[in-house]
Amino acid sequence: MNIFNYFIQHNIIAIIYFNFKMLPFRQAIKLPFDFYYKVRFENLHGKIRIDASHIQRAMIRIGGRGSDMFPHNPFILDLQGKIIFHGKTEIGCSSYIHVGPKGTLEFGNHVRIGALNKIYCEETIIFNNEIDFSWECQIFDTNFHYTKNIKNNIINPINSPIKIGSYNWFGNRCNIMKGTITPNNTIVASNSLCNKDYSDIPEYSLLAGSPAKLKGKGIKRLFEGIDI
């Protein structure tokens, strides 16, 4: 990539501003956060933490993934709580992340979030290692509103943690709702809705449908550079 294309694709102002505002100087000087194209920081009152054995330039890339396929609308960050990174992470173009004041959003190593994804965290969302989300997915750990059982007057919780296992692959337009827990080595088909604890299914399973159900066993997603 020549220097001209680099400056066209990368948001230099956002890179410098975010790294030095949100990180300790010893980390910020390495510029681990790399921003592409348009960026909007709606709120940066929360905290960013990088817990990785090796911090390097551009290890967390935001706004570039999928930019060859989708319009370059702004990546939007509304950070009031905490985001923790444990390694390399990619978040696609035109995506939106909200972390509420009591929320903790956690990324393992090699987590790849596609373009036009929305992450809304009010309590806890944990992505483990080697995870791929395709485009236009939604990951919400909240209902945004309360509901009540009219028979016993019990008010249902509005939030519930999401925990995504390692080596998971989610097709485009999946909806991951509060309380979702997936085991390692799980594939979730496009347009599926996950809304419960799937820990009782075996690894190397395929989930599909709305709501998602077990549709196949003994299926492994091949991750480029790892399995090939």
Tab-separated table of C-alpha atoms in Angstrom:
chain	number	residue	atom	x	y	z
A	1	MET	CA	0.000	0.000	0.000
A	2	ASN	CA	1.446	3.386	-0.965
A	3	ILE	CA	1.367	6.359	1.389
A	4	PHE	CA	-1.479	8.044	-0.492
A	5	ASN	CA	-3.803	5.065	-0.179
A	6	TYR	CA	-2.867	4.682	3.464
A	7	PHE	CA	-4.012	8.203	4.289
A	8	ILE	CA	-7.196	7.746	2.242
A	9	GLN	CA	-8.182	4.589	4.121
A	10	HIS	CA	-6.987	5.374	7.635
A	11	ASN	CA	-8.416	7.952	10.008
A	12	ILE	CA	-5.193	9.433	11.382
A	13	ILE	CA	-6.916	11.907	13.690
A	14	ALA	CA	-9.033	9.180	15.295
A	15	ILE	CA	-5.992	6.893	15.648
A	16	ILE	CA	-3.922	9.470	17.525
A	17	TYR	CA	-6.781	10.900	19.568
A	18	PHE	CA	-8.224	7.571	20.739
A	19	ASN	CA	-4.951	5.840	21.578
A	20	PHE	CA	-3.576	8.701	23.645
A	21	LYS	CA	-6.893	9.528	25.312
A	22	MET	CA	-7.893	5.999	26.294
A	23	LEU	CA	-4.604	4.168	26.978
A	24	PRO	CA	-1.594	4.575	29.267
A	25	PHE	CA	1.249	6.305	27.443
A	26	ARG	CA	3.424	3.160	27.305
A	27	GLN	CA	0.641	1.453	25.318
A	28	ALA	CA	-0.614	4.479	23.413
A	29	ILE	CA	2.799	5.166	21.882
A	30	LYS	CA	2.557	1.823	20.061
A	31	LEU	CA	-0.769	2.895	18.458
A	32	PRO	CA	-2.526	-0.464	18.935
A	33	PHE	CA	-5.894	0.952	17.799
A	34	ASP	CA	-6.179	1.496	14.058
A	35	PHE	CA	-9.243	3.280	12.658
A	36	TYR	CA	-10.421	3.313	9.058
A	37	TYR	CA	-12.590	5.828	7.210
A	38	LYS	CA	-15.302	7.650	9.161
A	39	VAL	CA	-15.468	7.413	12.951
A	40	ARG	CA	-17.815	8.963	15.497
A	41	PHE	CA	-17.120	8.834	19.215
A	42	GLU	CA	-20.467	9.541	20.835
A	43	ASN	CA	-19.166	8.900	24.335
A	44	LEU	CA	-15.713	8.049	25.702
A	45	HIS	CA	-16.417	8.309	29.435
A	46	GLY	CA	-15.753	4.595	29.921
A	47	LYS	CA	-12.504	2.640	30.067
A	48	ILE	CA	-10.399	0.635	27.610
A	49	ARG	CA	-8.007	-2.080	28.770
A	50	ILE	CA	-5.627	-4.219	26.730
A	51	ASP	CA	-4.642	-7.419	28.539
A	52	ALA	CA	-2.307	-9.027	26.031
A	53	SER	CA	1.202	-10.405	26.366
A	54	HIS	CA	2.342	-8.468	23.322
A	55	ILE	CA	0.958	-5.073	22.293
A	56	GLN	CA	1.724	-3.983	18.763
A	57	ARG	CA	0.754	-1.433	16.148
A	58	ALA	CA	-2.717	-1.915	14.637
A	59	MET	CA	-3.545	-5.043	16.633
A	60	ILE	CA	-7.110	-3.735	17.037
A	61	ARG	CA	-8.510	-2.675	13.663
A	62	ILE	CA	-11.797	-0.828	13.524
A	63	GLY	CA	-13.798	0.174	10.471
A	64	GLY	CA	-11.830	-1.597	7.751
A	65	ARG	CA	-13.312	-5.089	7.590
A	66	GLY	CA	-15.903	-5.299	4.820
A	67	SER	CA	-15.106	-1.852	3.459
A	68	ASP	CA	-14.620	-3.336	0.002
A	69	MET	CA	-18.286	-4.478	-0.020
A	70	PHE	CA	-20.273	-1.930	1.992
A	71	PRO	CA	-20.683	1.867	2.135
A	72	HIS	CA	-18.272	3.668	4.448
A	73	ASN	CA	-20.756	4.948	6.986
A	74	PRO	CA	-19.222	6.007	10.317
A	75	PHE	CA	-18.170	3.474	12.909
A	76	ILE	CA	-19.928	4.666	16.082
A	77	LEU	CA	-18.688	4.069	19.631
A	78	ASP	CA	-20.758	4.920	22.709
A	79	LEU	CA	-18.480	3.864	25.565
A	80	GLN	CA	-19.733	4.446	29.087
A	81	GLY	CA	-18.601	1.177	30.681
A	82	LYS	CA	-15.558	-1.008	30.017
A	83	ILE	CA	-14.072	-2.791	27.001
A	84	ILE	CA	-11.280	-5.338	27.481
A	85	PHE	CA	-9.120	-6.700	24.644
A	86	HIS	CA	-7.028	-9.852	25.020
A	87	GLY	CA	-5.456	-9.887	21.573
A	88	LYS	CA	-5.985	-9.102	17.916
A	89	THR	CA	-9.469	-7.868	17.063
A	90	GLU	CA	-11.216	-6.614	13.933
A	91	ILE	CA	-14.502	-4.713	13.901
A	92	GLY	CA	-16.112	-4.081	10.532
A	93	CYS	CA	-17.032	-0.868	8.780
A	94	SER	CA	-20.257	0.951	9.605
A	95	SER	CA	-20.608	-0.959	12.885
A	96	TYR	CA	-22.002	0.349	16.177
A	97	ILE	CA	-20.890	-0.451	19.724
A	98	HIS	CA	-22.667	0.690	22.868
A	99	VAL	CA	-21.416	-0.210	26.349
A	100	GLY	CA	-23.617	1.072	29.161
A	101	PRO	CA	-22.270	2.451	32.475
A	102	LYS	CA	-22.404	-0.992	34.138
A	103	GLY	CA	-21.464	-2.961	31.036
A	104	THR	CA	-18.322	-4.975	30.311
A	105	LEU	CA	-17.536	-5.991	26.743
A	106	GLU	CA	-14.661	-8.444	26.399
A	107	PHE	CA	-12.828	-9.632	23.282
A	108	GLY	CA	-10.518	-12.649	23.247
A	109	ASN	CA	-7.716	-13.163	20.731
A	110	HIS	CA	-8.532	-13.162	17.003
A	111	VAL	CA	-12.129	-11.977	17.174
A	112	ARG	CA	-13.480	-10.746	13.847
A	113	ILE	CA	-16.719	-8.758	13.756
A	114	GLY	CA	-18.127	-8.102	10.298
A	115	ALA	CA	-19.464	-4.949	8.694
A	116	LEU	CA	-22.721	-3.328	9.801
A	117	ASN	CA	-22.765	-5.215	13.093
A	118	LYS	CA	-24.391	-3.812	16.239
A	119	ILE	CA	-23.202	-4.659	19.740
A	120	TYR	CA	-25.279	-3.387	22.656
A	121	CYS	CA	-23.862	-4.266	26.072
A	122	GLU	CA	-25.564	-3.255	29.303
A	123	GLU	CA	-24.197	-6.046	31.533
A	124	THR	CA	-21.728	-8.577	30.079
A	125	ILE	CA	-20.780	-9.758	26.602
A	126	ILE	CA	-17.762	-12.054	26.306
A	127	PHE	CA	-16.230	-13.217	23.044
A	128	ASN	CA	-13.626	-15.936	23.544
A	129	ASN	CA	-10.905	-16.723	20.951
A	130	GLU	CA	-11.001	-17.280	17.180
A	131	ILE	CA	-14.531	-16.054	16.455
A	132	ASP	CA	-16.026	-14.849	13.168
A	133	PHE	CA	-19.225	-12.846	12.801
A	134	SER	CA	-20.368	-12.092	9.266
A	135	TRP	CA	-22.143	-8.880	8.299
A	136	GLU	CA	-25.337	-7.301	9.700
A	137	CYS	CA	-25.414	-9.274	12.948
A	138	GLN	CA	-26.827	-7.944	16.221
A	139	ILE	CA	-25.510	-8.897	19.661
A	140	PHE	CA	-27.686	-7.518	22.473
A	141	ASP	CA	-27.509	-8.562	26.138
A	142	THR	CA	-30.655	-6.584	26.927
A	143	ASN	CA	-34.347	-6.517	26.019
A	144	PHE	CA	-34.329	-2.698	26.350
A	145	HIS	CA	-37.606	-3.016	28.320
A	146	TYR	CA	-39.080	-5.077	31.165
A	147	THR	CA	-41.765	-7.738	30.835
A	148	LYS	CA	-43.956	-9.243	33.570
A	149	ASN	CA	-45.597	-12.625	34.010
A	150	ILE	CA	-49.226	-11.682	34.632
A	151	LYS	CA	-49.937	-14.978	36.448
A	152	ASN	CA	-47.416	-14.538	39.246
A	153	ASN	CA	-46.465	-10.856	38.814
A	154	ILE	CA	-42.778	-11.736	38.436
A	155	ILE	CA	-40.872	-9.136	36.468
A	156	ASN	CA	-38.385	-10.755	34.117
A	157	PRO	CA	-34.785	-9.508	34.108
A	158	ILE	CA	-34.045	-6.978	31.423
A	159	ASN	CA	-30.374	-8.005	30.990
A	160	SER	CA	-28.552	-11.324	30.909
A	161	PRO	CA	-24.897	-12.072	29.992
A	162	ILE	CA	-23.816	-13.363	26.595
A	163	LYS	CA	-20.841	-15.726	26.358
A	164	ILE	CA	-19.595	-16.841	22.941
A	165	GLY	CA	-17.293	-19.864	22.877
A	166	SER	CA	-14.005	-20.129	21.007
A	167	TYR	CA	-13.906	-21.168	17.333
A	168	ASN	CA	-17.471	-20.006	16.728
A	169	TRP	CA	-18.730	-18.847	13.348
A	170	PHE	CA	-21.915	-16.814	12.836
A	171	GLY	CA	-23.429	-16.290	9.403
A	172	ASN	CA	-24.802	-12.957	8.246
A	173	ARG	CA	-27.811	-11.346	9.924
A	174	CYS	CA	-27.738	-13.461	13.065
A	175	ASN	CA	-29.399	-12.060	16.180
A	176	ILE	CA	-27.679	-12.950	19.437
A	177	MET	CA	-29.940	-12.035	22.321
A	178	LYS	CA	-29.529	-11.861	26.090
A	179	GLY	CA	-28.662	-15.090	27.872
A	180	THR	CA	-27.011	-16.703	24.853
A	181	ILE	CA	-24.155	-19.065	25.706
A	182	THR	CA	-22.481	-21.160	23.013
A	183	PRO	CA	-19.907	-23.951	23.423
A	184	ASN	CA	-16.615	-24.001	21.555
A	185	ASN	CA	-16.619	-24.984	17.883
A	186	THR	CA	-20.182	-23.941	17.097
A	187	ILE	CA	-21.559	-22.788	13.739
A	188	VAL	CA	-24.673	-20.609	13.633
A	189	ALA	CA	-26.384	-20.342	10.249
A	190	SER	CA	-27.395	-17.067	8.619
A	191	ASN	CA	-30.567	-15.342	9.837
A	192	SER	CA	-30.663	-17.384	13.037
A	193	LEU	CA	-31.872	-16.121	16.425
A	194	CYS	CA	-29.969	-17.328	19.505
A	195	ASN	CA	-31.614	-16.567	22.828
A	196	LYS	CA	-30.645	-19.203	25.423
A	197	ASP	CA	-27.874	-21.322	26.920
A	198	TYR	CA	-26.740	-23.897	24.349
A	199	SER	CA	-24.070	-25.442	26.580
A	200	ASP	CA	-25.832	-28.812	26.466
A	201	ILE	CA	-25.139	-29.284	22.745
A	202	PRO	CA	-21.879	-30.997	21.730
A	203	GLU	CA	-18.976	-29.152	20.171
A	204	TYR	CA	-18.834	-29.104	16.353
A	205	SER	CA	-22.575	-28.523	16.114
A	206	LEU	CA	-24.655	-26.461	13.695
A	207	LEU	CA	-27.427	-24.220	15.026
A	208	ALA	CA	-30.046	-22.721	12.719
A	209	GLY	CA	-33.500	-21.196	12.811
A	210	SER	CA	-35.484	-18.653	14.783
A	211	PRO	CA	-35.138	-19.527	17.567
A	212	ALA	CA	-31.975	-21.485	16.786
A	213	LYS	CA	-32.035	-25.248	17.269
A	214	LEU	CA	-29.539	-28.048	16.790
A	215	LYS	CA	-29.504	-28.947	13.088
A	216	GLY	CA	-26.265	-30.867	12.640
A	217	LYS	CA	-23.358	-32.495	14.448
A	218	GLY	CA	-19.723	-33.198	13.650
A	219	ILE	CA	-19.246	-30.061	11.527
A	220	LYS	CA	-16.122	-27.934	11.804
A	221	ARG	CA	-15.583	-24.424	10.504
A	222	LEU	CA	-12.175	-24.120	8.835
A	223	PHE	CA	-10.441	-20.924	9.853
A	224	GLU	CA	-8.029	-19.646	7.226
A	225	GLY	CA	-4.465	-19.672	8.455
A	226	ILE	CA	-5.270	-22.115	11.240
A	227	ASP	CA	-6.865	-25.193	9.732
A	228	ILE	CA	-5.843	-24.838	6.085
